[in-house]
């Protein structure tokens, strides 16, 4: 029988949710949905800190049969496995004090606790076994380290990278259980993936060097046949391709790297997220999915359902994906065009309410449809539409007054009377009245359009000006012309 697909996102909650993490969540989710599997959220908090939520089937705050899902609450589970490894000879107790280790690091450049050095340290391989056990019994501070084998190759298959091999001589004796009794990530991740029956491990490529340690642990604990498939995802790179996109790059290069706002508890520094800067969730998912995957065609816009349908590990690239901020914004602009006014209202309404604009929903829908094509980020919506709800307070005086002359003054005064008599207040009719009056007065239409626009919206922006007049209404249009004439002359 095929093994049930069970995947997990296992963040260490030590900072904001980086977009690389969001992409890992997304690939986990797509893969789980596609295979009718389960997606689990597990908090790897053996180093302690905070936590950011996702949308899983099982996990912290979601329940499930394989809990608890927070590693710090699973402490007693791990010790027995660490002890089993010691008893089997695959791990050992190490009693070196922090001072001992510090001295070694100072004395030997790039000191590593490994096969070359372990016999010069204080551990259960250098002191008699009974003495070591007595020390542990008496509660002497100690850690448990894996005993990396000498001259062995660890081979494994990665669903993205293919066959991978590691020389065990190059890997140090990682700590498995810390002096406080907490497991390290290396022990906890293996024990938890086993007990939670994880079938596929999706994680960033930065974890690849840890894989040999994990694979040996799967083997030593006797669980090799249950070992998950490995899926190491390509890195998201800085825009210039030089290295991994880091938390600090966002601030340096002027775009967010976190999904949502993150305030560093130590420095109180605030980093704005994709949500706050005005990305639609659909756009963020879409752009992250494409940072590392495509469906082999030129298609770039995918809904979540479509991605569930088309996602495939064979089409995830091996190489890192360069982050491109302009391209990211392009995805958002495309999604703004794609979504209906009704779908956009939940994002737009609270944004306008913050500015004390609470329009009728029917009217707002019409306006959303009219201006969404001109927006890139959600806050652009306000800039592109505020004049539909309020008369402008500020005017671009240069644009308004440019080549202003008595004849223009007369034109707009006459326009007011003509508008008053206009019955059918719709853009084509308004345009006709405007143009007929201009030609009767022999003024070039081009000379009049800009001042008219500035009168209605305050500057050189907004959609087609006769549509603006139509939607704000006849009386409001007239009032705005009157007000502007008062300023210009
Ligand atoms: N806690 C690790 C991280 O923060 C998880 C790595 C893994 O998925 O194995 O990325």
Short mmCIF file of N, CA and C and ligand atoms in Angstrom, two decimals, residues 8-12 42 44 185 189 193 201-204 206-207 214, ligand 1:
data_model
loop_
_atom_site.label_atom_id
_atom_site.label_comp_id
_atom_site.label_asym_id
_atom_site.label_seq_id
_atom_site.Cartn_x
_atom_site.Cartn_y
_atom_site.Cartn_z
N UNK A 8 5.32 18.33 6.69
CA UNK A 8 5.27 19.25 7.82
C UNK A 8 6.06 20.50 7.50
N UNK A 9 5.61 21.61 8.11
CA UNK A 9 6.41 22.82 8.11
C UNK A 9 6.88 22.94 9.55
N UNK A 10 8.20 23.09 9.72
CA UNK A 10 8.77 22.99 11.07
C UNK A 10 9.61 24.22 11.41
N UNK A 11 8.97 25.37 11.52
CA UNK A 11 9.78 26.57 11.77
C UNK A 11 10.35 26.62 13.18
N UNK A 12 11.53 27.21 13.29
CA UNK A 12 12.05 27.60 14.59
C UNK A 12 11.59 29.03 14.77
N UNK A 42 4.64 22.03 12.94
CA UNK A 42 5.36 21.66 14.16
C UNK A 42 6.31 22.79 14.53
N UNK A 44 9.56 24.05 16.13
CA UNK A 44 10.87 23.57 16.59
C UNK A 44 11.46 24.61 17.54
N UNK A 185 18.10 20.34 17.44
CA UNK A 185 17.30 20.19 16.22
C UNK A 185 17.55 18.82 15.57
N UNK A 189 14.36 16.57 15.14
CA UNK A 189 13.74 16.53 13.82
C UNK A 189 13.55 15.08 13.36
N UNK A 193 9.89 13.48 13.03
CA UNK A 193 9.46 13.08 11.69
C UNK A 193 9.07 11.60 11.69
N UNK A 201 10.09 15.35 3.51
CA UNK A 201 10.62 16.51 4.23
C UNK A 201 10.97 17.60 3.22
N UNK A 202 10.19 18.67 3.22
CA UNK A 202 10.48 19.84 2.37
C UNK A 202 11.20 20.85 3.24
N UNK A 203 12.39 21.26 2.85
CA UNK A 203 13.06 22.30 3.60
C UNK A 203 14.10 22.98 2.72
N UNK A 204 14.58 24.12 3.18
CA UNK A 204 15.54 24.89 2.39
C UNK A 204 16.85 24.15 2.20
N UNK A 206 19.67 25.10 2.68
CA UNK A 206 20.66 25.33 3.73
C UNK A 206 20.73 24.17 4.72
N UNK A 207 19.74 23.27 4.69
CA UNK A 207 19.75 22.11 5.59
C UNK A 207 20.40 20.89 4.98
N UNK A 214 21.13 13.33 9.89
CA UNK A 214 19.76 12.85 10.07
C UNK A 214 19.60 11.43 9.51
N1 LIG B 1 13.49 24.25 12.29
C1 LIG B 1 14.12 24.17 11.00
C2 LIG B 1 14.02 25.55 10.34
O1 LIG B 1 13.79 26.50 11.02
C3 LIG B 1 13.44 23.12 10.19
C4 LIG B 1 14.26 22.48 9.15
C5 LIG B 1 13.53 21.23 8.66
O2 LIG B 1 12.46 21.41 8.06
O3 LIG B 1 14.00 20.15 8.89
O4 LIG B 1 14.14 25.73 9.16
#
